[in-house]
XYZ file of N, CA and C in Angstrom:
747
model
N 13.648 -44.992 17.180
C 12.998 -45.517 18.155
C 11.988 -46.463 17.205
N 12.223 -47.792 17.662
C 11.320 -48.788 17.044
C 9.816 -48.905 17.281
N 8.764 -48.725 16.307
C 7.078 -48.811 16.736
C 7.230 -49.829 17.186
N 5.977 -49.220 18.063
C 5.494 -50.647 18.883
C 3.640 -50.264 18.647
N 2.624 -50.669 19.188
C 1.307 -51.099 19.487
C 0.584 -49.741 19.763
N 1.574 -48.647 20.460
C 1.281 -48.042 21.314
C 2.068 -46.179 20.446
N 3.318 -46.598 19.594
C 3.724 -45.637 19.291
C 4.244 -46.164 17.705
N 3.085 -44.691 16.571
C 3.140 -44.843 15.428
C 3.942 -43.688 14.691
N 4.855 -43.897 14.453
C 6.049 -43.148 13.281
C 5.023 -42.479 12.239
N 4.143 -43.241 11.687
C 3.484 -42.167 10.296
C 2.345 -41.630 10.935
N 1.419 -41.510 12.288
C 1.044 -40.320 12.755
C 1.484 -39.665 14.177
N 2.218 -39.655 14.172
C 2.937 -39.286 15.765
C 4.275 -37.962 14.592
N 3.647 -36.975 15.534
C 4.661 -35.526 15.084
C 5.483 -34.757 16.230
N 6.567 -34.875 16.162
C 7.304 -33.836 17.194
C 7.033 -32.961 17.003
N 6.663 -32.567 19.238
C 6.859 -31.531 19.453
C 5.167 -31.210 19.291
N 4.281 -31.195 18.795
C 3.124 -31.382 18.725
C 2.297 -30.921 20.034
N 2.528 -31.661 21.489
C 1.893 -31.234 21.899
C 2.341 -29.819 22.544
N 2.945 -29.400 22.101
C 3.764 -27.577 22.629
C 2.922 -27.471 21.378
N 3.293 -27.218 20.556
C 2.877 -26.646 19.330
C 1.605 -26.177 19.187
N 0.606 -26.931 19.025
C -0.785 -27.081 19.206
C -1.268 -25.883 19.188
N -0.962 -25.067 20.547
C -1.690 -23.903 20.761
C -1.011 -23.205 20.074
N -0.109 -22.831 19.772
C 0.595 -21.674 18.621
C -0.179 -21.995 16.999
N -0.097 -23.003 16.708
C -1.134 -23.796 15.829
C -2.023 -22.915 15.285
N -3.028 -22.858 16.998
C -4.801 -23.300 16.340
C -4.746 -21.258 16.643
N -3.588 -20.774 17.819
C -3.489 -19.072 17.241
C -3.417 -18.403 16.403
N -2.061 -19.147 15.048
C -0.927 -18.582 14.550
C -2.576 -19.193 13.402
N -3.113 -20.111 12.993
C -3.824 -20.547 11.865
C -2.664 -21.247 10.613
N -2.202 -21.569 11.520
C -0.804 -21.879 10.612
C -0.097 -23.035 11.011
N 1.080 -23.936 10.692
C 1.952 -25.450 11.099
C 2.564 -25.090 9.898
N 4.073 -25.166 10.631
C 5.623 -25.817 9.632
C 5.604 -26.859 9.887
N 5.797 -27.836 8.794
C 6.129 -28.874 8.986
C 7.706 -29.506 8.395
N 8.840 -29.765 9.554
C 10.096 -29.720 8.952
C 10.541 -31.585 9.006
N 11.347 -31.172 8.836
C 12.396 -33.128 8.918
C 13.115 -33.863 9.788
N 14.106 -32.444 10.843
C 14.887 -33.084 11.579
C 14.204 -32.193 13.289
N 14.461 -32.440 14.101
C 14.733 -32.251 15.241
C 15.204 -31.014 15.693
N 16.497 -31.024 15.161
C 17.298 -29.728 15.622
C 16.264 -28.241 14.627
N 15.274 -28.664 13.618
C 14.837 -28.171 12.709
C 14.204 -27.290 13.726
N 13.086 -27.890 14.449
C 11.761 -27.576 15.419
C 12.467 -26.360 16.531
N 13.493 -27.245 17.065
C 14.506 -27.017 17.863
C 14.594 -25.001 18.179
N 15.579 -24.916 16.305
C 15.622 -23.700 16.461
C 14.677 -22.283 15.803
N 13.740 -23.714 15.247
C 12.307 -22.512 15.096
C 11.351 -21.980 16.145
N 11.596 -22.585 16.857
C 10.734 -22.219 18.675
C 11.936 -21.309 18.859
N 13.173 -21.573 19.220
C 14.060 -20.717 20.208
C 13.732 -19.221 19.713
N 13.303 -19.039 17.748
C 13.703 -17.528 17.166
C 11.930 -17.773 17.385
N 11.137 -17.708 18.242
C 10.019 -17.949 18.412
C 8.754 -18.134 17.333
N 9.455 -18.505 16.308
C 8.297 -20.008 15.674
C 8.041 -21.600 16.484
N 6.784 -20.779 16.843
C 6.029 -21.651 18.123
C 5.742 -23.040 17.179
N 4.802 -22.715 16.307
C 3.889 -23.682 15.680
C 4.282 -24.854 14.148
N 5.858 -24.798 14.794
C 6.635 -25.981 13.872
C 6.693 -26.808 14.346
N 6.398 -28.343 13.888
C 6.732 -29.517 14.145
C 7.297 -30.503 13.107
N 7.355 -32.073 13.349
C 8.078 -32.391 12.522
C 7.948 -33.650 12.314
N 8.558 -34.807 11.410
C 8.162 -35.849 11.357
C 9.271 -36.805 12.042
N 8.815 -38.100 12.390
C 10.004 -38.844 13.277
C 10.837 -39.411 11.860
N 11.529 -38.783 11.052
C 12.184 -39.424 10.696
C 11.467 -40.584 9.256
N 10.350 -40.297 9.251
C 9.506 -40.544 8.153
C 8.743 -39.262 7.212
N 8.733 -40.353 6.128
C 8.019 -39.136 5.010
C 6.292 -38.849 5.104
N 6.061 -37.857 5.507
C 4.973 -36.493 5.776
C 3.165 -37.744 5.416
N 2.734 -37.877 6.207
C 1.736 -39.195 5.777
C 0.097 -38.553 5.610
N -0.798 -38.767 5.714
C -2.298 -38.983 5.176
C -1.962 -38.704 6.937
N -1.972 -39.981 7.473
C -2.584 -39.721 9.014
C -1.969 -38.481 9.424
N -0.467 -38.184 9.049
C 0.015 -36.646 10.028
C -0.868 -35.930 9.713
N -1.224 -35.424 8.445
C -1.564 -34.089 7.942
C -3.068 -34.305 8.747
N -3.996 -35.569 8.593
C -4.869 -35.748 9.285
C -5.023 -35.112 10.846
N -4.224 -35.448 11.381
C -3.699 -34.502 13.130
C -3.957 -32.910 12.546
N -2.359 -32.496 11.876
C -2.584 -31.554 11.568
C -3.802 -30.606 11.170
N -4.659 -31.005 10.296
C -6.274 -30.603 10.389
C -7.312 -30.601 11.571
N -6.823 -31.230 12.654
C -7.494 -30.964 13.329
C -7.082 -29.565 13.706
N -6.240 -28.968 13.895
C -6.090 -27.599 14.669
C -5.622 -25.947 13.569
N -5.548 -26.536 12.071
C -5.743 -25.419 10.973
C -5.212 -26.107 10.338
N -5.721 -25.431 8.762
C -6.092 -25.324 7.626
C -4.926 -24.697 6.422
N -3.561 -24.432 7.686
C -2.751 -24.294 6.231
C -1.370 -24.796 7.102
N -0.937 -25.762 6.444
C 0.307 -26.320 6.213
C 1.205 -25.859 5.528
N 2.718 -25.387 6.067
C 3.829 -25.642 5.218
C 5.058 -26.692 5.077
N 5.328 -27.019 4.203
C 6.585 -27.767 4.274
C 7.883 -27.466 4.050
N 8.187 -27.162 5.574
C 10.089 -26.281 5.110
C 10.978 -27.686 5.323
N 11.159 -28.214 4.286
C 12.045 -29.513 3.735
C 13.964 -28.623 3.608
N 14.925 -29.757 3.548
C 15.738 -28.549 3.241
C 16.129 -28.677 1.862
N 17.102 -27.228 1.347
C 16.762 -26.994 0.161
C 17.701 -27.947 -1.137
N 17.322 -28.765 -1.370
C 18.202 -29.979 -1.496
C 16.968 -31.151 -2.576
N 18.199 -31.601 -3.370
C 17.557 -32.924 -3.904
C 16.397 -33.709 -3.006
N 17.134 -34.202 -1.958
C 16.545 -34.773 -1.162
C 15.150 -34.037 -0.271
N 15.469 -32.710 -0.056
C 14.650 -32.197 0.539
C 13.149 -32.350 -0.684
N 13.494 -31.881 -1.843
C 12.572 -31.960 -2.726
C 11.505 -32.926 -3.656
N 12.663 -34.037 -3.098
C 11.530 -35.442 -3.425
C 10.646 -35.838 -2.027
N 10.831 -34.953 -0.927
C 10.447 -35.662 0.627
C 8.797 -34.425 0.067
N 9.223 -33.433 -0.551
C 7.872 -32.358 -0.836
C 7.452 -32.418 -2.277
N 7.638 -33.689 -3.298
C 7.261 -34.222 -3.773
C 6.356 -35.372 -3.540
N 7.081 -36.095 -2.263
C 6.296 -37.748 -1.559
C 4.612 -36.828 -1.280
N 4.472 -35.770 -0.968
C 3.387 -34.781 -0.034
C 1.951 -35.064 -1.514
N 2.411 -35.136 -2.985
C 1.500 -35.428 -3.412
C 0.714 -36.399 -3.173
N 0.704 -37.477 -2.819
C -0.743 -37.870 -2.225
C -1.148 -37.677 -1.393
N -0.396 -36.911 -0.860
C -1.528 -35.614 0.244
C -2.852 -35.050 -0.136
N -2.575 -34.391 -1.263
C -2.819 -33.074 -2.192
C -4.891 -33.974 -2.187
N -4.764 -34.760 -2.444
C -6.823 -35.000 -2.150
C -7.166 -35.603 -1.062
N -6.169 -35.829 0.126
C -6.562 -36.352 1.545
C -6.664 -34.595 2.454
N -6.132 -33.458 1.881
C -6.033 -32.027 2.668
C -7.758 -31.774 1.667
N -8.329 -31.781 0.546
C -9.020 -31.290 0.506
C -9.251 -30.285 0.257
N -10.043 -28.990 1.179
C -10.095 -27.690 0.631
C -8.943 -26.807 1.173
N -8.200 -28.185 2.635
C -6.641 -27.088 3.424
C -5.429 -26.676 2.059
N -4.913 -25.813 2.806
C -3.792 -25.074 1.820
C -2.464 -25.868 2.448
N -2.243 -26.585 1.518
C -0.910 -27.015 1.634
C 0.298 -26.731 0.796
N 1.375 -25.590 1.268
C 2.774 -25.117 0.428
C 3.453 -25.699 0.744
N 4.485 -25.620 0.044
C 5.717 -25.310 -0.195
C 6.904 -24.432 0.357
N 7.761 -24.247 1.309
C 8.825 -22.898 1.613
C 10.173 -23.424 0.856
N 9.861 -22.230 -0.448
C 11.846 -22.559 -1.052
C 12.677 -22.206 -0.423
N 13.596 -22.126 0.324
C 14.321 -22.308 1.058
C 15.952 -21.958 0.550
N 16.216 -21.496 0.293
C 18.052 -21.048 -0.401
C 19.247 -22.445 -0.666
N 19.310 -22.606 -1.366
C 20.157 -23.737 -1.539
C 20.996 -23.776 -0.380
N 21.353 -25.144 0.051
C 22.614 -25.241 1.426
C 21.951 -24.890 2.405
N 21.350 -24.398 2.660
C 20.129 -23.771 4.219
C 19.172 -25.224 3.962
N 19.573 -25.404 5.180
C 18.029 -26.233 6.153
C 17.382 -24.909 7.076
N 15.823 -25.495 7.724
C 15.355 -24.456 8.518
C 15.473 -23.836 9.745
N 17.116 -24.632 9.911
C 17.206 -24.018 11.385
C 18.416 -23.013 11.276
N 18.963 -23.288 10.063
C 20.366 -22.773 9.051
C 19.805 -21.725 9.100
N 18.704 -21.280 8.017
C 18.221 -20.227 8.308
C 17.479 -19.313 8.706
N 16.775 -19.335 10.002
C 16.346 -18.709 11.153
C 17.630 -18.419 11.783
N 18.810 -19.126 11.628
C 20.175 -18.531 12.548
C 20.064 -17.618 12.179
N 20.417 -17.491 10.408
C 21.464 -16.846 9.456
C 20.213 -15.283 9.977
N 19.224 -15.506 9.360
C 18.544 -14.520 8.375
C 17.423 -13.691 9.918
N 17.291 -14.977 10.897
C 16.207 -14.622 11.631
C 14.802 -14.585 11.702
N 13.651 -14.892 12.833
C 12.665 -15.190 12.771
C 11.817 -14.162 10.939
N 12.019 -13.419 10.865
C 10.829 -12.192 10.505
C 11.183 -12.931 8.515
N 13.014 -13.282 8.532
C 12.899 -13.554 6.995
C 12.293 -14.507 7.195
N 11.793 -16.012 8.224
C 11.480 -16.831 7.562
C 9.496 -16.328 7.561
N 9.519 -15.575 7.981
C 8.040 -16.010 8.027
C 7.404 -14.732 6.433
N 8.618 -14.793 6.402
C 8.312 -13.795 4.348
C 8.307 -14.951 3.403
N 9.774 -15.893 3.786
C 9.780 -17.269 3.282
C 8.224 -17.811 3.823
N 7.552 -18.016 4.675
C 6.528 -18.416 4.187
C 5.431 -17.974 3.582
N 5.108 -15.901 3.888
C 4.227 -15.513 3.084
C 4.085 -15.499 1.611
N 5.749 -15.846 1.097
C 6.103 -16.707 -0.467
C 6.052 -18.192 -0.718
N 5.345 -18.904 -0.333
C 5.209 -20.116 -0.008
C 4.696 -20.397 -1.338
N 4.679 -21.600 -1.956
C 3.943 -21.881 -3.695
C 3.554 -23.191 -2.928
N 2.324 -23.002 -3.517
C 0.997 -24.392 -3.081
C 1.422 -25.456 -4.031
N 1.442 -26.584 -2.979
C 2.019 -28.038 -3.530
C 2.007 -28.360 -4.781
N 0.617 -28.441 -4.819
C 0.653 -28.743 -6.435
C 0.882 -28.154 -7.196
N 1.230 -26.804 -7.043
C 1.707 -25.872 -7.762
C 3.302 -26.310 -8.047
N 3.949 -26.275 -7.082
C 5.677 -26.674 -6.782
C 6.155 -28.504 -7.303
N 4.894 -29.089 -6.997
C 4.871 -30.760 -8.103
C 4.941 -29.960 -9.643
N 4.085 -29.574 -10.163
C 4.445 -29.145 -11.533
C 5.475 -28.764 -12.167
N 5.807 -28.006 -11.636
C 7.028 -26.846 -11.501
C 8.384 -27.701 -11.684
N 8.543 -28.380 -10.626
C 9.587 -29.520 -10.536
C 9.278 -30.412 -11.553
N 8.649 -31.309 -12.294
C 8.010 -32.223 -12.919
C 8.692 -31.369 -14.294
N 8.268 -30.193 -14.601
C 8.562 -30.137 -15.450
C 10.091 -29.714 -16.244
N 10.677 -29.183 -14.763
C 11.963 -28.954 -15.478
C 13.286 -30.192 -14.985
N 12.593 -31.488 -15.566
C 13.059 -32.616 -15.462
C 13.232 -32.824 -17.497
N 12.230 -32.154 -18.181
C 12.410 -32.250 -19.474
C 12.582 -31.359 -20.344
N 13.153 -31.583 -21.748
C 13.545 -30.646 -22.535
C 12.209 -29.685 -23.692
N 11.088 -28.962 -23.008
C 9.914 -28.690 -23.861
C 10.309 -27.964 -24.615
N 11.557 -27.752 -25.499
C 12.021 -26.971 -26.525
C 12.075 -28.573 -27.456
N 11.669 -29.428 -27.079
C 11.665 -30.480 -27.688
C 10.171 -31.650 -27.970
N 9.404 -31.882 -29.442
C 8.079 -31.689 -29.179
C 8.158 -33.154 -27.784
N 9.249 -34.331 -28.513
C 9.250 -35.701 -27.000
C 9.096 -35.177 -26.343
N 10.123 -34.058 -25.677
C 9.958 -33.395 -24.355
C 8.495 -32.510 -23.800
N 7.389 -32.348 -25.116
C 7.187 -31.958 -24.314
C 6.499 -32.563 -24.286
N 5.572 -34.146 -25.034
C 4.987 -35.159 -24.442
C 4.952 -35.995 -22.615
N 6.615 -35.706 -22.943
C 7.063 -36.837 -21.578
C 6.916 -35.743 -20.581
N 7.159 -34.329 -20.883
C 6.894 -33.923 -20.138
C 4.946 -33.504 -19.288
N 3.902 -33.685 -20.132
C 2.846 -33.743 -20.098
C 2.214 -35.605 -19.476
N 3.392 -36.279 -20.040
C 2.917 -37.323 -19.354
C 2.577 -37.473 -17.825
N 4.268 -36.722 -17.539
C 4.584 -36.362 -15.733
C 4.199 -35.610 -15.081
N 2.554 -35.332 -15.767
C 2.146 -34.605 -15.017
C 0.505 -34.880 -14.478
N 0.475 -35.724 -15.306
C -1.131 -36.547 -15.002
C -1.093 -37.149 -13.542
N 0.014 -37.487 -12.450
C -0.123 -38.088 -11.659
C -0.855 -36.721 -10.472
N 0.049 -35.502 -10.813
C -0.001 -34.311 -10.283
C -1.944 -33.804 -10.198
N -2.076 -34.381 -11.871
C -3.682 -33.747 -12.281
C -4.523 -34.720 -11.427
N -4.172 -35.770 -11.163
C -4.817 -36.865 -10.642
C -5.274 -36.525 -9.386
N -4.588 -35.875 -8.688
C -4.635 -35.592 -7.094
C -5.589 -34.365 -6.931
N -5.931 -33.654 -8.389
C -6.611 -32.453 -8.090
C -8.374 -32.781 -8.162
N -9.221 -32.292 -7.158
C -10.081 -32.726 -7.089
C -11.296 -31.657 -7.257
N -10.981 -30.584 -7.092
C -11.677 -29.151 -6.930
C -11.576 -28.988 -8.295
N -12.600 -28.870 -9.310
C -12.510 -28.470 -11.089
C -11.942 -26.746 -10.718
N -12.111 -25.988 -10.121
C -11.878 -23.802 -11.002
C -10.275 -24.458 -10.315
N -10.143 -25.352 -9.636
C -7.985 -25.405 -9.285
C -7.707 -26.596 -10.202
N -8.256 -26.874 -11.174
C -7.670 -27.514 -11.668
C -7.407 -27.196 -13.094
N -8.296 -26.317 -13.576
C -8.916 -25.411 -14.480
C -7.717 -24.840 -14.267
N -7.496 -23.802 -13.211
C -6.255 -22.927 -13.057
C -4.826 -23.734 -13.274
N -4.786 -24.617 -12.927
C -3.354 -25.552 -12.883
C -2.723 -26.071 -14.002
N -4.586 -26.242 -15.010
C -4.049 -26.832 -16.554
C -3.554 -25.523 -17.756
N -3.768 -24.346 -17.196
C -3.316 -23.298 -18.008
C -2.041 -22.862 -17.112
N -1.316 -22.810 -15.715
C -0.380 -22.873 -15.858
C 0.657 -23.575 -16.459
N 0.198 -24.824 -16.086
C 0.932 -26.489 -16.918
C 1.267 -25.628 -18.555
N 0.606 -26.010 -19.401
C 0.030 -25.948 -20.488
C 0.789 -24.132 -20.792
N 1.036 -23.749 -20.068
C 2.148 -22.473 -20.058
C 3.573 -22.340 -20.465
N 3.201 -23.363 -19.516
C 5.126 -23.893 -18.792
C 5.742 -25.110 -19.684
N 4.751 -25.630 -20.213
C 5.235 -26.439 -21.343
C 5.272 -25.960 -22.556
N 4.159 -25.078 -22.638
C 4.406 -24.814 -24.191
C 3.620 -25.788 -25.265
N 1.793 -25.947 -24.896
C 0.979 -26.388 -25.681
C -0.193 -25.952 -25.209
N -1.621 -26.694 -26.272
C -2.530 -25.053 -26.070
C -3.198 -26.108 -25.010
N -3.855 -25.717 -24.088
C -4.796 -25.420 -23.338
C -5.651 -27.269 -23.917
N -6.252 -27.487 -24.583
C -7.125 -28.107 -25.109
C -6.510 -29.274 -24.992
N -5.278 -29.628 -25.720
C -4.674 -30.388 -26.212
C -4.540 -30.841 -25.229
N -3.649 -30.033 -23.683
C -3.242 -30.511 -22.299
C -4.237 -31.216 -21.439
N -5.459 -30.353 -21.456
C -6.728 -31.325 -20.652
C -7.201 -32.435 -21.620
N -7.199 -32.483 -23.279
C -7.331 -33.704 -23.587
C -6.293 -34.995 -22.615
N -5.298 -34.706 -23.069
C -4.173 -35.579 -22.677
C -3.650 -36.189 -21.381
N -4.386 -35.561 -20.308
C -4.850 -35.494 -18.761
C -5.801 -36.663 -18.589
N -6.652 -36.076 -19.264
C -7.628 -37.020 -19.419
C -7.894 -38.975 -19.598
N -7.038 -38.278 -20.993
C -7.019 -39.702 -21.656
C -5.963 -40.316 -20.417
N -5.600 -40.119 -19.588
C -4.300 -40.333 -18.736
C -5.126 -41.268 -17.626
N -6.165 -40.500 -17.276
C -7.286 -41.144 -16.356
C -7.972 -41.919 -16.654
N -8.545 -41.527 -17.435
C -9.046 -43.155 -17.950
C -8.407 -44.647 -18.297
N -6.878 -44.272 -19.037
C -6.439 -45.263 -18.720
C -5.816 -45.786 -17.459
N -5.714 -45.291 -16.705
C -5.568 -45.808 -15.215
C -6.573 -46.244 -14.319
N -7.588 -45.613 -15.255
C -8.726 -46.926 -14.827
C -8.973 -47.571 -14.731
N -8.846 -48.104 -16.208
C -9.042 -48.702 -16.574
C -8.709 -49.987 -16.049
N -6.929 -49.543 -16.410
C -6.024 -50.425 -16.060
C -6.321 -50.947 -14.441
N -6.452 -50.752 -13.666
C -6.708 -50.724 -12.252
C -7.795 -51.228 -12.023
N -9.119 -51.179 -12.757
C -9.788 -52.407 -13.001
C -9.710 -53.598 -13.421
N -8.877 -53.828 -14.353
C -8.267 -55.213 -15.268
C -7.147 -55.794 -14.126
N -6.587 -54.969 -13.094
C -5.369 -55.822 -12.468
C -6.309 -55.271 -10.884
N -7.576 -55.591 -10.788
C -7.366 -55.734 -9.531
C -7.083 -56.985 -9.181
N -6.546 -56.619 -7.498
C -6.477 -57.842 -6.672
C -7.564 -58.046 -5.517
N -7.783 -59.149 -5.220
C -8.783 -59.819 -4.407
C -8.277 -59.608 -3.397
N -8.940 -59.000 -2.329
C -8.644 -58.772 -0.726
C -8.633 -60.052 -0.150
N -7.404 -60.111 0.618
C -7.082 -61.504 1.474
C -7.713 -61.133 2.751
N -8.222 -61.908 2.911
C -9.676 -61.955 4.450
C -8.306 -63.056 5.530
N -7.938 -62.283 6.247
C -7.391 -62.865 7.329
C -8.507 -63.834 8.558
N -7.981 -65.007 8.413
C -8.966 -65.552 9.850
C -8.801 -64.758 10.833
N -10.088 -65.063 11.535
C -10.173 -64.231 13.137
C -9.019 -64.940 14.207
N -8.815 -65.871 14.070
C -8.112 -66.650 15.193
C -6.484 -66.776 14.946
N -6.516 -66.430 13.362
C -4.819 -65.850 13.565
C -4.548 -64.570 13.915
N -6.278 -63.677 13.852
C -5.023 -62.159 14.125
C -5.453 -61.792 15.529
N -6.197 -62.574 16.625
C -6.487 -63.213 18.208
C -4.800 -63.179 18.244
N -3.770 -64.846 17.634
C -2.575 -65.135 17.780
C -2.143 -64.184 17.554
N -1.889 -63.172 16.412
C -0.983 -62.132 16.242
C -0.633 -61.719 17.012
N -1.567 -60.696 17.599
C -2.342 -59.885 18.552
C -1.476 -60.179 19.959
N -1.345 -61.280 20.057
C -1.310 -62.125 21.346
C -0.107 -62.154 20.774
N 0.630 -61.996 20.034
C 2.298 -62.195 20.350
C 2.364 -61.407 20.168
N 2.398 -60.268 19.173
C 2.781 -58.591 19.768
C 2.566 -58.275 21.524
N 1.874 -58.839 21.671
C 1.794 -58.071 23.043
C 2.547 -58.941 24.528
N 2.946 -60.138 24.063
C 3.814 -60.571 25.176
C 5.496 -60.136 24.254
N 5.218 -59.767 23.597
C 6.805 -59.621 23.112
C 7.056 -58.350 23.766
N 6.127 -57.256 23.610
C 5.800 -55.942 23.772
C 6.035 -55.590 25.195
N 4.867 -55.965 25.451
C 4.392 -55.837 26.894
C 3.922 -56.909 28.003
N 6.045 -57.597 28.303
C 5.480 -58.999 28.941
C 4.569 -58.900 30.112
N 5.041 -57.894 31.360
C 4.054 -57.436 32.749
C 2.534 -57.746 32.606
N 1.997 -56.814 31.686
C 0.281 -57.179 31.217
C -0.188 -58.056 30.295
N 0.895 -58.939 29.893
C 0.427 -59.315 28.805
C -0.784 -60.832 28.694
N 0.011 -61.645 30.670
C -0.957 -62.163 31.325
C -2.445 -61.698 30.773
N -2.764 -60.444 31.299
C -4.252 -60.271 31.616
C -4.789 -60.209 30.152
N -4.146 -59.735 28.677
C -4.604 -59.902 27.555
C -4.432 -60.745 27.134
N -3.625 -61.493 27.668
C -3.720 -63.067 27.292
C -5.054 -63.984 27.994
N -5.401 -63.809 28.685
C -6.655 -64.419 29.162
C -7.944 -63.693 28.847
N -7.849 -62.300 28.401
C -9.671 -62.370 27.076
C -8.981 -62.611 26.295
N -7.921 -62.712 25.195
C -7.988 -63.306 24.361
C -8.425 -64.488 24.202
N -8.392 -65.354 25.220
C -8.301 -66.681 25.454
C -9.622 -66.684 25.391
N -10.274 -66.079 26.071
C -11.915 -65.644 26.014
C -12.857 -65.615 24.907
N -11.718 -64.663 24.399
C -12.485 -64.801 22.914
C -13.015 -65.831 22.236
N -11.610 -66.266 22.144
C -11.807 -67.474 21.391
C -12.458 -69.105 21.915
């Protein structure tokens, strides 16, 4: 379905209206990519599942869910597309604050619907118990791309991890993941920390140099744009709204 003024895919979650009581009761929410995944999970008794509407998980999605629970699980297909979808959640780490966002690692070739039909709801609950925090998942997936037995591979892996560490704001959590990453790559903790901090400073300086001035839109153009959208999407009530806009002008 196309987006409208009232229907925004980036902030709407499929089945949330039915799942929210179970989300509050169990203090957890499972986020999947497909409607069939939600249906299969609910039929199996996993009633705290919701799905995005064909889009990546957004900050608005997460903020909506955090009204009901501080524990969110991303259960995407266990293929490259699913892993890429989970990594896109990196932008959500900062927005999550103290909330726990974890990735459910499914067996290769199975999506949540396939898994729960084949293995049952208890097995799915066990997967949730062994879920990996999003920060750790992103760290491990990025390190896998490089040959860390080679010095240049180590350097490239460290560079790839900088965006992950930029998203981690809690100093205790930051230190724990620095230790983990240093062990994964095979570099000293202090060396890794200095490299990460250097990357942060570079990005900050680059952002200041490349700052783009905010473009201010004329208020009249904004009203005209809103009027056109209303006429196209809601032709019947558009007349009364048009009068309001014209009176404001």
